[in-house]
Amino acid sequence: MVTINTTKTLYSPENIEVGIVHIGLGAFHRAHQAVYIEKNLNRNMGGSWGICAVNIRSNYQLVDQLERYGCRYHVVEYRNSQNGHLREINAIREALYAGDDKEVLFERLLSEHTKIVTLTVTEKGYYIALTDKKLRLDDPSIQYDLKHPAQPKTAPGILVEALYRRREIGLAPFTILSCDNIPNNGSLTRQAVCELAAQRSDEFAQWIKDEVAFPSSMVDRIVPAMTDESKKRLQRDFKIEDPNAVLSEAFSQWVIEDNFPLGRPDWENDGVQMVKDVHPFETMKLRLLNGSHSLLAYIGSAANFETIAKTRAVPEFAALVRHYMHVEAAPTLEMPEEVDVPVYIESLMLRFSNDSLHHRLSQVAIDGSQKIPQRWFACTEERLNANKDIFAVALGIAAWILYVSGRNLKGQQHLVDDPLAERLSECHANTDKPQEIVRNILDMSDIFPSILREHDGFYQAVLSAYRMLITQGVMACLTVFESDE
Ligand code: CS2
């Protein structure tokens, strides 16, 4: 029996002005930023911070379906399998699909009411090279945008064109707020936009640097992709017939650098932490939460587990994750003052055990080549420099190397959803020698920085973990981590 609390919309949605354009409408946006805006509108009984949520390349269906329901949907927040909170959400006032024709989107972006553009376009959506942090000008999509600046395909292309047009008509630029899991996501977005703008003129790029604010933010809420099973569960537990409903954990955090020249919602009254410097929060969350997630995803998949909660429930896996956080990651972090490391780590362990989420390892495993560098590499470099072991990360990388072969230890196949999937798979082609496979992968200079590529200790650590993984299996590899559960 599930205990349900309900929060309903208190304002009149039809009176809400759109002040925010969000690019990247998916489950995460619906269960995170849109919930904060809903709280804001409810508390203020309305306002001008409604959202126009946009997809630019995929997921037309969701846009269409949301529009059919007047953009009203529900979020179910599971504290655990017995307690849930049902929220009605009307904060998204408009859903757009801007595929081949971007003019409706530009109309929105050129409105004087649009003060903020938020983004969840995933790591790869910024077209920034992971190693030198420069815009990937040779990427075919960026090349396309350079040739068709008025009908761009990428998020940076859209932002550049919209800023260009706003400047032409003398309208102050909107603030751009990245909500993706990337360190320094504000400066990274600025880098992408300014470099692309510089292809038009240096003077335009300079104007962006001078006039446009790119605050950084840290976002945190575990939101599994919806499946038919989870939709049925929502119907059963909450009696809602809503194809656009999403479920999430109860926990939610949003830390934002307070830099909004055109104004912003009074988010601080809705639980958002408005701060001067987001960096310690971002790195803490990325390395501890996301870093652990990726470990569970790849090592858990090698052992044939399906969800984060089921994997974390195995004491040896819990020991691995605790070791990774306490020993390999946390000591390399400059933690936010108010955060107590052991308390934060145990709160993550608890969140990972939320079995109501059915958070699939395969979801976390997507785009590994784009995710693991910012989750694992900084602490690894620091430990290698100090001649310290990297058992957990080396095993994580070994399991990821196995994962990108498209097979698990039993030889069962799975899809590798990653922009570099083809090249990663080629590293396994024509050889089954561990030393060659590991070398081929670690030589990929668009993933591994030279400091790791050229570090023999790093290669040896990954190779020995990979050998052990494929010859003795996952559980044998986990014996080095001491279990206390
Ligand atoms: C996960 C994140 O899929 C992933 O890579 O690690 O989506 C994670 O659930 C969120 O960042 C939690 O805030």
Short mmCIF file of C-alpha atoms and ligand atoms in Angstrom, two decimals:
data_model
loop_
_atom_site.label_atom_id
_atom_site.label_comp_id
_atom_site.label_asym_id
_atom_site.label_seq_id
_atom_site.Cartn_x
_atom_site.Cartn_y
_atom_site.Cartn_z
CA MET A 1 0.00 0.00 0.00
CA VAL A 2 1.51 3.32 -1.06
CA THR A 3 0.94 6.47 1.02
CA ILE A 4 0.27 9.40 -1.25
CA ASN A 5 0.58 13.13 -0.67
CA THR A 6 -0.66 15.38 -3.42
CA THR A 7 0.24 18.91 -4.52
CA LYS A 8 -2.04 20.57 -7.03
CA THR A 9 -1.52 23.62 -9.20
CA LEU A 10 -2.90 26.68 -7.40
CA TYR A 11 -2.42 29.37 -10.06
CA SER A 12 -4.26 29.80 -13.36
CA PRO A 13 -1.93 28.36 -15.99
CA GLU A 14 -3.51 30.41 -18.81
CA ASN A 15 -2.34 33.64 -17.16
CA ILE A 16 1.32 32.66 -17.01
CA GLU A 17 3.80 34.46 -19.23
CA VAL A 18 6.66 32.45 -20.75
CA GLY A 19 9.95 33.80 -19.40
CA ILE A 20 12.16 30.72 -19.81
CA VAL A 21 12.93 28.73 -22.94
CA HIS A 22 14.26 25.28 -22.16
CA ILE A 23 16.13 23.25 -24.79
CA GLY A 24 16.15 19.49 -24.15
CA LEU A 25 12.71 18.35 -23.04
CA GLY A 26 13.02 14.93 -21.45
CA ALA A 27 12.20 13.18 -18.21
CA PHE A 28 14.89 15.04 -16.27
CA HIS A 29 13.62 18.51 -17.18
CA ARG A 30 10.04 17.54 -16.33
CA ALA A 31 11.05 16.15 -12.93
CA HIS A 32 13.63 18.75 -11.94
CA GLN A 33 13.62 22.32 -13.30
CA ALA A 34 9.91 22.27 -14.15
CA VAL A 35 9.12 21.19 -10.56
CA TYR A 36 11.09 24.14 -9.15
CA ILE A 37 9.23 26.51 -11.48
CA GLU A 38 5.93 24.90 -10.52
CA LYS A 39 6.73 25.53 -6.85
CA ASN A 40 7.63 29.12 -7.69
CA LEU A 41 4.41 29.76 -9.61
CA ASN A 42 2.34 28.09 -6.90
CA ARG A 43 3.95 30.15 -4.16
CA ASN A 44 3.57 33.41 -6.08
CA MET A 45 0.12 32.44 -7.37
CA GLY A 46 1.36 32.97 -10.92
CA GLY A 47 4.00 35.11 -12.57
CA SER A 48 6.02 35.47 -15.72
CA TRP A 49 8.37 32.49 -15.43
CA GLY A 50 6.46 29.88 -17.39
CA ILE A 51 8.52 27.53 -19.53
CA CYS A 52 8.53 26.96 -23.27
CA ALA A 53 10.15 23.51 -23.53
CA VAL A 54 11.75 22.60 -26.81
CA ASN A 55 13.25 19.60 -28.53
CA ILE A 56 15.51 20.34 -31.44
CA ARG A 57 16.50 16.96 -32.85
CA SER A 58 14.59 14.09 -31.32
CA ASN A 59 11.60 13.10 -29.22
CA TYR A 60 8.95 14.75 -31.35
CA GLN A 61 6.44 12.32 -29.85
CA LEU A 62 6.82 13.68 -26.34
CA VAL A 63 6.30 17.26 -27.52
CA ASP A 64 3.22 16.24 -29.44
CA GLN A 65 1.80 14.24 -26.56
CA LEU A 66 2.46 16.97 -24.02
CA GLU A 67 0.75 19.53 -26.26
CA ARG A 68 -2.27 17.22 -26.53
CA TYR A 69 -2.60 17.33 -22.77
CA GLY A 70 -2.28 21.13 -22.60
CA CYS A 71 1.25 20.58 -21.23
CA ARG A 72 -0.22 19.46 -17.92
CA TYR A 73 1.41 16.37 -16.46
CA HIS A 74 2.35 14.73 -13.17
CA VAL A 75 5.54 13.95 -11.31
CA VAL A 76 5.59 11.15 -8.77
CA GLU A 77 8.35 11.43 -6.23
CA TYR A 78 9.08 8.12 -4.52
CA ARG A 79 10.71 8.40 -1.11
CA ASN A 80 10.63 4.61 -1.06
CA SER A 81 8.24 1.94 -2.25
CA GLN A 82 5.74 2.87 0.49
CA ASN A 83 5.73 6.67 0.22
CA GLY A 84 5.16 8.84 -2.75
CA HIS A 85 4.29 12.44 -3.51
CA LEU A 86 2.13 13.22 -6.53
CA ARG A 87 2.56 16.65 -8.10
CA GLU A 88 0.48 18.25 -10.78
CA ILE A 89 2.68 20.36 -13.04
CA ASN A 90 1.58 23.20 -15.31
CA ALA A 91 4.85 25.14 -15.38
CA ILE A 92 5.53 24.13 -18.98
CA ARG A 93 3.26 26.48 -20.87
CA GLU A 94 4.30 25.50 -24.36
CA ALA A 95 6.09 22.54 -25.94
CA LEU A 96 7.80 22.97 -29.30
CA TYR A 97 9.49 20.66 -31.71
CA ALA A 98 11.95 22.70 -33.71
CA GLY A 99 13.28 20.10 -36.14
CA ASP A 100 13.69 21.34 -39.70
CA ASP A 101 11.94 24.63 -39.13
CA LYS A 102 13.34 26.70 -36.31
CA GLU A 103 11.35 29.90 -36.87
CA VAL A 104 8.74 29.31 -34.15
CA LEU A 105 11.58 28.72 -31.72
CA PHE A 106 13.35 31.89 -32.84
CA GLU A 107 10.13 33.81 -32.37
CA ARG A 108 10.14 32.67 -28.73
CA LEU A 109 13.83 33.37 -28.29
CA LEU A 110 13.35 36.87 -29.71
CA SER A 111 10.49 37.72 -27.40
CA GLU A 112 11.27 40.45 -24.89
CA HIS A 113 9.64 38.26 -22.24
CA THR A 114 12.27 35.54 -22.70
CA LYS A 115 14.84 36.31 -20.04
CA ILE A 116 16.50 32.93 -19.49
CA VAL A 117 17.37 29.99 -21.74
CA THR A 118 18.06 26.76 -19.87
CA LEU A 119 19.72 23.70 -21.39
CA THR A 120 19.80 19.96 -20.83
CA VAL A 121 21.35 18.79 -24.05
CA THR A 122 23.71 16.18 -22.49
CA GLU A 123 27.50 16.27 -22.53
CA LYS A 124 27.75 15.75 -26.29
CA GLY A 125 25.29 18.55 -27.10
CA TYR A 126 27.90 21.27 -26.49
CA TYR A 127 30.32 20.01 -29.17
CA ILE A 128 33.27 20.75 -26.94
CA ALA A 129 36.28 18.42 -27.18
CA LEU A 130 36.77 16.71 -23.84
CA THR A 131 40.51 17.01 -23.81
CA ASP A 132 41.36 20.55 -25.01
CA LYS A 133 37.91 22.04 -24.19
CA LYS A 134 37.62 23.72 -27.61
CA LEU A 135 34.59 23.74 -29.89
CA ARG A 136 34.74 20.80 -32.32
CA LEU A 137 34.61 22.94 -35.43
CA ASP A 138 35.12 19.91 -37.66
CA ASP A 139 32.01 18.14 -36.36
CA PRO A 140 29.51 17.68 -39.22
CA SER A 141 26.66 19.26 -37.23
CA ILE A 142 28.74 22.34 -36.39
CA GLN A 143 29.86 22.48 -40.02
CA TYR A 144 26.20 22.39 -41.01
CA ASP A 145 25.43 25.29 -38.67
CA LEU A 146 28.27 27.32 -40.14
CA LYS A 147 26.80 26.83 -43.61
CA HIS A 148 23.18 27.38 -42.52
CA PRO A 149 23.40 29.87 -39.66
CA ALA A 150 19.71 30.80 -39.84
CA GLN A 151 18.54 27.17 -39.62
CA PRO A 152 21.04 25.65 -37.18
CA LYS A 153 20.84 22.09 -35.85
CA THR A 154 22.85 22.35 -32.67
CA ALA A 155 22.15 24.09 -29.38
CA PRO A 156 25.22 26.35 -29.69
CA GLY A 157 24.11 27.20 -33.26
CA ILE A 158 20.62 28.12 -32.08
CA LEU A 159 21.93 30.28 -29.25
CA VAL A 160 24.36 32.11 -31.55
CA GLU A 161 21.68 32.87 -34.14
CA ALA A 162 19.17 33.99 -31.50
CA LEU A 163 21.74 36.27 -29.83
CA TYR A 164 22.70 37.65 -33.23
CA ARG A 165 19.10 38.51 -34.04
CA ARG A 166 18.45 39.97 -30.59
CA ARG A 167 21.44 42.24 -30.99
CA GLU A 168 20.22 43.32 -34.46
CA ILE A 169 16.88 44.43 -33.04
CA GLY A 170 18.46 46.03 -29.99
CA LEU A 171 17.06 43.57 -27.46
CA ALA A 172 19.20 42.72 -24.43
CA PRO A 173 20.51 39.16 -24.52
CA PHE A 174 18.91 36.44 -22.42
CA THR A 175 20.88 34.62 -19.72
CA ILE A 176 22.01 31.11 -20.65
CA LEU A 177 21.87 28.51 -17.88
CA SER A 178 23.33 25.08 -18.52
CA CYS A 179 21.79 22.29 -16.42
CA ASP A 180 23.97 19.44 -17.65
CA ASN A 181 26.31 17.29 -15.57
CA ILE A 182 29.54 18.92 -16.66
CA PRO A 183 32.06 20.77 -14.50
CA ASN A 184 32.04 24.52 -15.14
CA ASN A 185 29.02 24.08 -17.36
CA GLY A 186 28.56 27.86 -17.58
CA SER A 187 32.02 28.61 -18.95
CA LEU A 188 31.87 25.57 -21.18
CA THR A 189 28.64 26.86 -22.73
CA ARG A 190 30.21 30.29 -23.12
CA GLN A 191 33.20 28.69 -24.83
CA ALA A 192 30.97 26.82 -27.32
CA VAL A 193 28.82 29.86 -28.10
CA CYS A 194 31.68 32.35 -28.36
CA GLU A 195 33.84 30.13 -30.55
CA LEU A 196 30.96 29.55 -32.92
CA ALA A 197 30.09 33.25 -32.92
CA ALA A 198 33.73 34.10 -33.69
CA GLN A 199 33.26 32.33 -37.01
CA ARG A 200 30.89 35.19 -37.90
CA SER A 201 33.04 37.96 -36.47
CA ASP A 202 35.38 38.55 -33.57
CA GLU A 203 33.46 41.64 -32.70
CA PHE A 204 30.20 39.65 -32.31
CA ALA A 205 31.99 37.06 -30.16
CA GLN A 206 33.40 39.86 -28.02
CA TRP A 207 29.90 41.32 -27.61
CA ILE A 208 28.70 37.94 -26.29
CA LYS A 209 31.63 37.76 -23.89
CA ASP A 210 30.83 41.22 -22.60
CA GLU A 211 27.04 41.11 -22.53
CA VAL A 212 25.79 37.56 -22.02
CA ALA A 213 25.71 35.86 -18.62
CA PHE A 214 26.42 32.13 -18.51
CA PRO A 215 25.94 31.12 -14.87
CA SER A 216 26.98 27.60 -13.89
CA SER A 217 24.66 25.25 -12.08
CA MET A 218 24.65 21.90 -10.36
CA VAL A 219 21.52 19.81 -10.82
CA ASP A 220 20.71 16.69 -8.89
CA ARG A 221 17.76 14.34 -8.96
CA ILE A 222 17.67 10.72 -10.03
CA VAL A 223 15.08 10.42 -12.77
CA PRO A 224 14.82 7.07 -14.52
CA ALA A 225 13.64 6.96 -18.12
CA MET A 226 9.97 6.00 -18.22
CA THR A 227 9.14 2.48 -19.33
CA ASP A 228 5.81 0.70 -19.92
CA GLU A 229 6.34 -1.00 -16.59
CA SER A 230 6.80 2.29 -14.70
CA LYS A 231 3.76 3.81 -16.42
CA LYS A 232 1.69 0.85 -15.26
CA ARG A 233 3.08 1.23 -11.74
CA LEU A 234 2.00 4.87 -11.65
CA GLN A 235 -1.47 3.89 -12.78
CA ARG A 236 -1.65 1.21 -10.14
CA ASP A 237 -0.20 3.19 -7.20
CA PHE A 238 -1.53 6.66 -8.01
CA LYS A 239 -4.50 6.00 -10.28
CA ILE A 240 -3.28 8.50 -12.85
CA GLU A 241 -3.88 8.12 -16.55
CA ASP A 242 -1.19 10.43 -17.81
CA PRO A 243 1.13 9.33 -20.62
CA ASN A 244 3.45 12.24 -19.79
CA ALA A 245 3.89 11.45 -16.11
CA VAL A 246 7.42 10.94 -14.83
CA LEU A 247 8.74 9.40 -11.67
CA SER A 248 11.74 10.42 -9.66
CA GLU A 249 13.28 10.08 -6.24
CA ALA A 250 12.12 12.47 -3.50
CA PHE A 251 15.53 14.13 -3.22
CA SER A 252 16.22 17.17 -5.36
CA GLN A 253 18.98 19.77 -5.40
CA TRP A 254 19.74 22.75 -7.62
CA VAL A 255 22.67 25.04 -6.95
CA ILE A 256 22.92 28.06 -9.24
CA GLU A 257 25.51 30.79 -9.65
CA ASP A 258 23.60 33.99 -9.04
CA ASN A 259 24.19 35.93 -12.26
CA PHE A 260 20.99 36.87 -14.06
CA PRO A 261 21.18 40.40 -15.51
CA LEU A 262 17.59 40.32 -16.83
CA GLY A 263 16.17 38.97 -13.58
CA ARG A 264 15.17 35.51 -12.42
CA PRO A 265 12.50 33.70 -10.42
CA ASP A 266 12.95 34.11 -6.64
CA TRP A 267 14.25 30.56 -6.61
CA GLU A 268 15.88 30.90 -3.19
CA ASN A 269 12.37 30.66 -1.74
CA ASP A 270 11.78 27.33 -3.48
CA GLY A 271 14.78 25.48 -2.09
CA VAL A 272 17.26 26.42 -4.82
CA GLN A 273 20.71 27.34 -3.49
CA MET A 274 21.77 30.61 -5.14
CA VAL A 275 25.53 30.90 -4.64
CA LYS A 276 28.60 32.78 -5.84
CA ASP A 277 30.60 29.71 -6.75
CA VAL A 278 29.02 26.47 -7.90
CA HIS A 279 32.29 24.66 -8.55
CA PRO A 280 32.66 22.77 -5.22
CA PHE A 281 29.05 21.54 -5.51
CA GLU A 282 29.48 20.48 -9.13
CA THR A 283 32.67 18.52 -8.63
CA MET A 284 31.37 16.92 -5.43
CA LYS A 285 28.24 15.71 -7.15
CA LEU A 286 29.90 14.66 -10.39
CA ARG A 287 32.72 12.69 -8.83
CA LEU A 288 30.80 11.19 -5.92
CA LEU A 289 27.27 10.61 -7.21
CA ASN A 290 27.82 10.33 -10.95
CA GLY A 291 31.21 8.66 -10.58
CA SER A 292 29.63 5.96 -8.38
CA HIS A 293 26.74 5.61 -10.79
CA SER A 294 29.09 4.89 -13.67
CA LEU A 295 31.02 2.34 -11.58
CA LEU A 296 27.79 0.54 -10.69
CA ALA A 297 26.60 0.74 -14.30
CA TYR A 298 29.62 -0.85 -15.96
CA ILE A 299 30.76 -3.27 -13.26
CA GLY A 300 27.15 -4.18 -12.48
CA SER A 301 26.42 -4.83 -16.17
CA ALA A 302 29.43 -7.11 -16.38
CA ALA A 303 27.87 -9.12 -13.55
CA ASN A 304 24.50 -9.11 -15.32
CA PHE A 305 22.62 -6.86 -12.91
CA GLU A 306 19.87 -4.63 -14.22
CA THR A 307 19.28 -1.77 -11.82
CA ILE A 308 21.29 0.53 -9.58
CA ALA A 309 19.38 -0.53 -6.45
CA LYS A 310 19.85 -4.27 -7.09
CA THR A 311 23.56 -3.81 -7.74
CA ARG A 312 24.13 -1.56 -4.74
CA ALA A 313 22.30 -4.09 -2.54
CA VAL A 314 25.13 -6.59 -2.99
CA PRO A 315 27.57 -5.98 -0.09
CA GLU A 316 30.66 -6.31 -2.31
CA PHE A 317 29.33 -3.62 -4.64
CA ALA A 318 28.46 -1.38 -1.71
CA ALA A 319 32.04 -1.81 -0.50
CA LEU A 320 33.40 -0.93 -3.93
CA VAL A 321 31.34 2.25 -4.13
CA ARG A 322 32.19 3.31 -0.57
CA HIS A 323 35.87 2.68 -1.24
CA TYR A 324 35.71 4.69 -4.45
CA MET A 325 34.02 7.63 -2.73
CA HIS A 326 35.97 7.67 0.55
CA VAL A 327 39.40 6.74 -0.73
CA GLU A 328 39.69 7.63 -4.40
CA ALA A 329 37.32 10.54 -4.96
CA ALA A 330 36.49 12.55 -1.82
CA PRO A 331 40.10 13.32 -0.74
CA THR A 332 40.63 15.02 -4.13
CA LEU A 333 37.65 17.33 -3.66
CA GLU A 334 37.34 20.79 -2.30
CA MET A 335 33.96 20.16 -0.64
CA PRO A 336 31.39 22.90 -0.04
CA GLU A 337 31.85 24.19 3.50
CA GLU A 338 28.48 23.09 4.78
CA VAL A 339 28.82 19.51 3.54
CA ASP A 340 30.02 16.72 5.79
CA VAL A 341 31.72 14.10 3.60
CA PRO A 342 30.69 10.88 5.39
CA VAL A 343 27.12 12.15 5.75
CA TYR A 344 26.95 13.06 2.06
CA ILE A 345 28.37 9.68 1.05
CA GLU A 346 25.88 7.76 3.19
CA SER A 347 23.03 9.87 1.83
CA LEU A 348 24.10 8.80 -1.67
CA MET A 349 24.25 5.14 -0.59
CA LEU A 350 20.70 5.50 0.66
CA ARG A 351 19.54 7.16 -2.55
CA PHE A 352 21.13 4.38 -4.61
CA SER A 353 19.04 1.85 -2.63
CA ASN A 354 15.72 3.37 -3.67
CA ASP A 355 14.27 0.33 -5.40
CA SER A 356 11.09 2.14 -6.44
CA LEU A 357 13.03 3.88 -9.14
CA HIS A 358 14.03 0.80 -11.15
CA HIS A 359 16.90 2.93 -12.42
CA ARG A 360 18.45 0.85 -15.14
CA LEU A 361 22.21 0.40 -15.44
CA SER A 362 21.81 0.59 -19.20
CA GLN A 363 20.47 4.16 -18.86
CA VAL A 364 23.48 5.30 -16.84
CA ALA A 365 25.83 3.43 -19.21
CA ILE A 366 24.77 5.58 -22.19
CA ASP A 367 27.46 7.91 -23.61
CA GLY A 368 30.25 6.59 -21.38
CA SER A 369 32.95 8.14 -23.55
CA GLN A 370 31.46 11.56 -22.80
CA LYS A 371 30.73 10.98 -19.14
CA ILE A 372 33.61 9.11 -17.55
CA PRO A 373 36.29 11.75 -18.18
CA GLN A 374 34.63 14.32 -15.91
CA ARG A 375 33.53 11.72 -13.39
CA TRP A 376 36.74 9.71 -12.95
CA PHE A 377 39.78 11.31 -14.53
CA ALA A 378 40.55 14.25 -12.26
CA CYS A 379 40.76 12.12 -9.12
CA THR A 380 42.66 9.43 -11.00
CA GLU A 381 45.29 11.89 -12.23
CA GLU A 382 45.71 13.26 -8.75
CA ARG A 383 46.14 9.83 -7.20
CA LEU A 384 48.56 8.64 -9.87
CA ASN A 385 50.66 11.76 -9.34
CA ALA A 386 50.80 10.94 -5.64
CA ASN A 387 51.71 7.29 -6.42
CA LYS A 388 48.48 6.02 -4.95
CA ASP A 389 46.46 3.06 -6.20
CA ILE A 390 43.37 3.49 -8.35
CA PHE A 391 41.71 0.09 -7.85
CA ALA A 392 38.12 1.23 -8.13
CA VAL A 393 38.51 3.50 -11.14
CA ALA A 394 40.78 1.01 -12.93
CA LEU A 395 38.12 -1.67 -12.46
CA GLY A 396 35.47 0.80 -13.65
CA ILE A 397 37.44 1.56 -16.81
CA ALA A 398 38.09 -2.14 -17.37
CA ALA A 399 34.37 -2.88 -17.07
CA TRP A 400 33.57 0.00 -19.42
CA ILE A 401 36.09 -1.40 -21.94
CA LEU A 402 34.27 -4.71 -21.74
CA TYR A 403 30.88 -2.93 -22.00
CA VAL A 404 31.79 -1.10 -25.22
CA SER A 405 32.63 -4.43 -26.88
CA GLY A 406 28.84 -4.90 -26.94
CA ARG A 407 29.01 -8.15 -24.94
CA ASN A 408 29.05 -9.04 -21.27
CA LEU A 409 31.12 -11.75 -19.60
CA LYS A 410 28.62 -14.40 -20.64
CA GLY A 411 28.88 -13.30 -24.27
CA GLN A 412 25.37 -11.81 -24.27
CA GLN A 413 25.03 -8.82 -26.57
CA HIS A 414 23.78 -5.33 -25.72
CA LEU A 415 23.48 -2.05 -27.56
CA VAL A 416 26.28 0.45 -27.01
CA ASP A 417 24.67 3.88 -27.14
CA ASP A 418 27.62 6.24 -27.45
CA PRO A 419 28.70 8.78 -30.08
CA LEU A 420 32.06 6.94 -30.32
CA ALA A 421 30.50 3.45 -30.33
CA GLU A 422 31.90 2.49 -33.71
CA ARG A 423 35.48 3.44 -32.90
CA LEU A 424 35.24 1.83 -29.47
CA SER A 425 34.03 -1.37 -31.05
CA GLU A 426 36.91 -1.28 -33.57
CA CYS A 427 39.32 -1.36 -30.62
CA HIS A 428 38.02 -4.86 -29.92
CA ALA A 429 37.99 -5.98 -33.54
CA ASN A 430 40.65 -8.36 -34.79
CA THR A 431 42.13 -9.04 -31.38
CA ASP A 432 41.23 -10.72 -28.16
CA LYS A 433 44.53 -9.91 -26.48
CA PRO A 434 43.81 -7.81 -23.37
CA GLN A 435 47.01 -5.77 -23.74
CA GLU A 436 46.04 -4.74 -27.29
CA ILE A 437 42.41 -3.99 -26.47
CA VAL A 438 43.32 -1.88 -23.46
CA ARG A 439 46.08 -0.06 -25.37
CA ASN A 440 43.74 0.64 -28.32
CA ILE A 441 41.13 2.18 -26.05
CA LEU A 442 43.49 4.16 -23.84
CA ASP A 443 45.10 5.58 -27.00
CA MET A 444 41.88 7.38 -27.96
CA SER A 445 43.08 10.92 -27.60
CA ASP A 446 39.59 12.41 -27.72
CA ILE A 447 38.75 10.59 -24.49
CA PHE A 448 41.99 10.21 -22.56
CA PRO A 449 44.22 13.24 -21.90
CA SER A 450 47.93 12.75 -22.66
CA ILE A 451 48.78 12.58 -18.98
CA LEU A 452 46.75 9.35 -18.70
CA ARG A 453 47.60 8.01 -22.16
CA GLU A 454 51.28 8.25 -21.44
CA HIS A 455 51.19 7.00 -17.86
CA ASP A 456 52.42 3.44 -17.71
CA GLY A 457 51.06 2.92 -14.19
CA PHE A 458 47.60 3.84 -15.45
CA TYR A 459 47.82 1.41 -18.36
CA GLN A 460 49.08 -1.38 -16.08
CA ALA A 461 46.33 -0.79 -13.52
CA VAL A 462 43.58 -0.91 -16.16
CA LEU A 463 45.16 -3.89 -17.91
CA SER A 464 45.45 -5.91 -14.73
CA ALA A 465 41.83 -5.10 -13.80
CA TYR A 466 40.64 -6.02 -17.30
CA ARG A 467 42.57 -9.32 -17.27
CA MET A 468 41.19 -10.25 -13.90
CA LEU A 469 37.67 -9.25 -14.91
CA ILE A 470 37.57 -11.40 -18.02
CA THR A 471 39.38 -14.38 -16.53
CA GLN A 472 38.01 -14.49 -12.96
CA GLY A 473 34.78 -12.54 -13.14
CA VAL A 474 33.38 -9.57 -11.26
CA MET A 475 33.12 -10.97 -7.75
CA ALA A 476 36.80 -11.95 -7.69
CA CYS A 477 37.71 -8.36 -8.62
CA LEU A 478 35.64 -7.02 -5.75
CA THR A 479 37.40 -8.93 -3.00
CA VAL A 480 39.97 -6.12 -2.51
CA PHE A 481 37.24 -3.78 -1.29
CA GLU A 482 36.37 -4.41 2.31
CA SER A 483 32.71 -4.91 2.96
CA ASP A 484 31.06 -3.65 6.13
CA GLU A 485 27.43 -4.40 5.26
C1 CS2 B 1 23.30 9.40 -14.12
C2 CS2 B 1 22.66 10.76 -13.92
O1 CS2 B 1 22.63 8.66 -16.25
C3 CS2 B 1 23.56 9.11 -15.58
O2 CS2 B 1 24.67 9.28 -16.06
O3 CS2 B 1 24.49 9.33 -13.40
O4 CS2 B 1 21.62 10.99 -14.80
C4 CS2 B 1 22.19 10.94 -12.47
O5 CS2 B 1 21.09 10.10 -12.19
C5 CS2 B 1 21.82 12.37 -12.19
O6 CS2 B 1 22.88 13.21 -12.53
C6 CS2 B 1 21.43 12.55 -10.73
O7 CS2 B 1 21.35 13.90 -10.45
#
